[in-house]
Amino acid sequence: MDTIADGTTTIVNMRAIGRDPKIWVDPLEFMPERFVSKLSRSTDLEFSVLGSDLRIAPFGSGRKSCPRKALSLPTVNFWVGSLLDEYKWVQLNASPVNLTQRLRLSCEMTNPLKVKMKPRRTP
Ligand code: HEM
């Protein structure tokens, strides 16, 4: 077993964990369904996103994890659900999305998705 000296700063490499084929089936494939419970109940998911399972920890883990994670999950669900319900999202053909990674402060898409939003209902 390796020894880590007192006072060493360590960083968990979540990027590597997220791309590890020993942990995720086809890790580089866009498969959002891997996060959806087969029984459509979030409590049936095999893993938690709240920090107890380091395969995926969007809010961090342990004592310094995000103190507002319980508020954030339903808020993000509500925003995304409302935006999809209220608007049609049409990709701008003049600027096609390019998912190739570009490393800046964080990892970004080379050409992010640009869309035009059209209200679904007339006011
Ligand atoms: C989807 C939304 C959010 C995500 C993904 C997120 C994610 C995170 C992450 C990854 C950390 C760092 C955890 C660590 O260092 O291990 C963090 C810390 C923190 N977050 Fe969030 N967060 C979200 C929303 C919020 C909201 C809505 C608030 C406040 C209203 C908030 C307040 C904080 C604070 C104060 C910290 C610092 C905690 C500390 O250093 O002890 N976050 N968050």
mmCIF file of C-alpha atoms and ligand atoms in Angstrom, residues 58-61 63-68 71-72 76, ligand 1:
data_model
loop_
_atom_site.group_PDB
_atom_site.id
_atom_site.type_symbol
_atom_site.label_atom_id
_atom_site.label_comp_id
_atom_site.label_asym_id
_atom_site.label_seq_id
_atom_site.Cartn_x
_atom_site.Cartn_y
_atom_site.Cartn_z
ATOM 1 C CA PRO A 58 -21.627 16.374 -8.773
ATOM 2 C CA PHE A 59 -21.959 17.996 -5.352
ATOM 3 C CA GLY A 60 -18.666 16.754 -3.957
ATOM 4 C CA SER A 61 -18.492 14.427 -0.980
ATOM 5 C CA ARG A 63 -17.725 17.521 5.077
ATOM 6 C CA LYS A 64 -17.036 20.086 2.337
ATOM 7 C CA SER A 65 -19.735 18.868 -0.038
ATOM 8 C CA CYS A 66 -22.351 21.307 -1.349
ATOM 9 C CA PRO A 67 -24.654 22.396 1.503
ATOM 10 C CA ARG A 68 -27.511 23.108 -0.926
ATOM 11 C CA LEU A 71 -32.415 22.258 -2.798
ATOM 12 C CA SER A 72 -30.516 22.142 -6.097
ATOM 13 C CA VAL A 76 -32.679 22.058 -11.653
HETATM 14 C C1 HEM B 1 -26.906 22.017 -9.419
HETATM 15 C C2 HEM B 1 -26.449 22.944 -8.575
HETATM 16 C C3 HEM B 1 -25.191 22.820 -7.753
HETATM 17 C C4 HEM B 1 -24.095 22.017 -7.925
HETATM 18 C C5 HEM B 1 -23.848 20.979 -9.025
HETATM 19 C C6 HEM B 1 -23.175 22.317 -6.849
HETATM 20 C C7 HEM B 1 -21.942 21.711 -6.680
HETATM 21 C C8 HEM B 1 -21.056 22.021 -5.671
HETATM 22 C C9 HEM B 1 -19.739 21.433 -5.519
HETATM 23 C C10 HEM B 1 -19.113 20.385 -6.425
HETATM 24 C C11 HEM B 1 -19.177 21.992 -4.424
HETATM 25 C C12 HEM B 1 -17.767 21.701 -3.871
HETATM 26 C C13 HEM B 1 -17.814 20.507 -2.948
HETATM 27 C C14 HEM B 1 -16.434 20.115 -2.466
HETATM 28 O O1 HEM B 1 -15.557 20.989 -2.319
HETATM 29 O O2 HEM B 1 -16.218 18.909 -2.242
HETATM 30 C C15 HEM B 1 -20.118 22.940 -3.875
HETATM 31 C C16 HEM B 1 -19.880 23.706 -2.754
HETATM 32 C C17 HEM B 1 -20.744 24.675 -2.280
HETATM 33 N N1 HEM B 1 -22.001 24.961 -2.756
HETATM 34 FE FE1 HEM B 1 -22.901 24.082 -4.332
HETATM 35 N N2 HEM B 1 -23.722 23.284 -6.034
HETATM 36 C C18 HEM B 1 -24.952 23.616 -6.550
HETATM 37 C C19 HEM B 1 -25.842 24.533 -6.028
HETATM 38 C C20 HEM B 1 -25.632 25.322 -4.911
HETATM 39 C C21 HEM B 1 -26.574 26.301 -4.379
HETATM 40 C C22 HEM B 1 -27.982 26.569 -4.978
HETATM 41 C C23 HEM B 1 -25.984 26.881 -3.301
HETATM 42 C C24 HEM B 1 -26.489 27.959 -2.370
HETATM 43 C C25 HEM B 1 -27.724 28.443 -2.370
HETATM 44 C C26 HEM B 1 -24.677 26.260 -3.148
HETATM 45 C C27 HEM B 1 -23.761 26.585 -2.171
HETATM 46 C C28 HEM B 1 -22.527 25.998 -2.005
HETATM 47 C C29 HEM B 1 -21.560 26.382 -0.984
HETATM 48 C C30 HEM B 1 -21.712 27.499 0.072
HETATM 49 C C31 HEM B 1 -20.442 25.551 -1.155
HETATM 50 C C32 HEM B 1 -19.140 25.565 -0.338
HETATM 51 C C33 HEM B 1 -19.235 24.570 0.793
HETATM 52 C C34 HEM B 1 -17.947 24.557 1.640
HETATM 53 O O3 HEM B 1 -16.880 24.932 1.125
HETATM 54 O O4 HEM B 1 -18.019 24.114 2.793
HETATM 55 N N3 HEM B 1 -24.499 25.326 -4.126
HETATM 56 N N4 HEM B 1 -21.247 22.943 -4.647
#
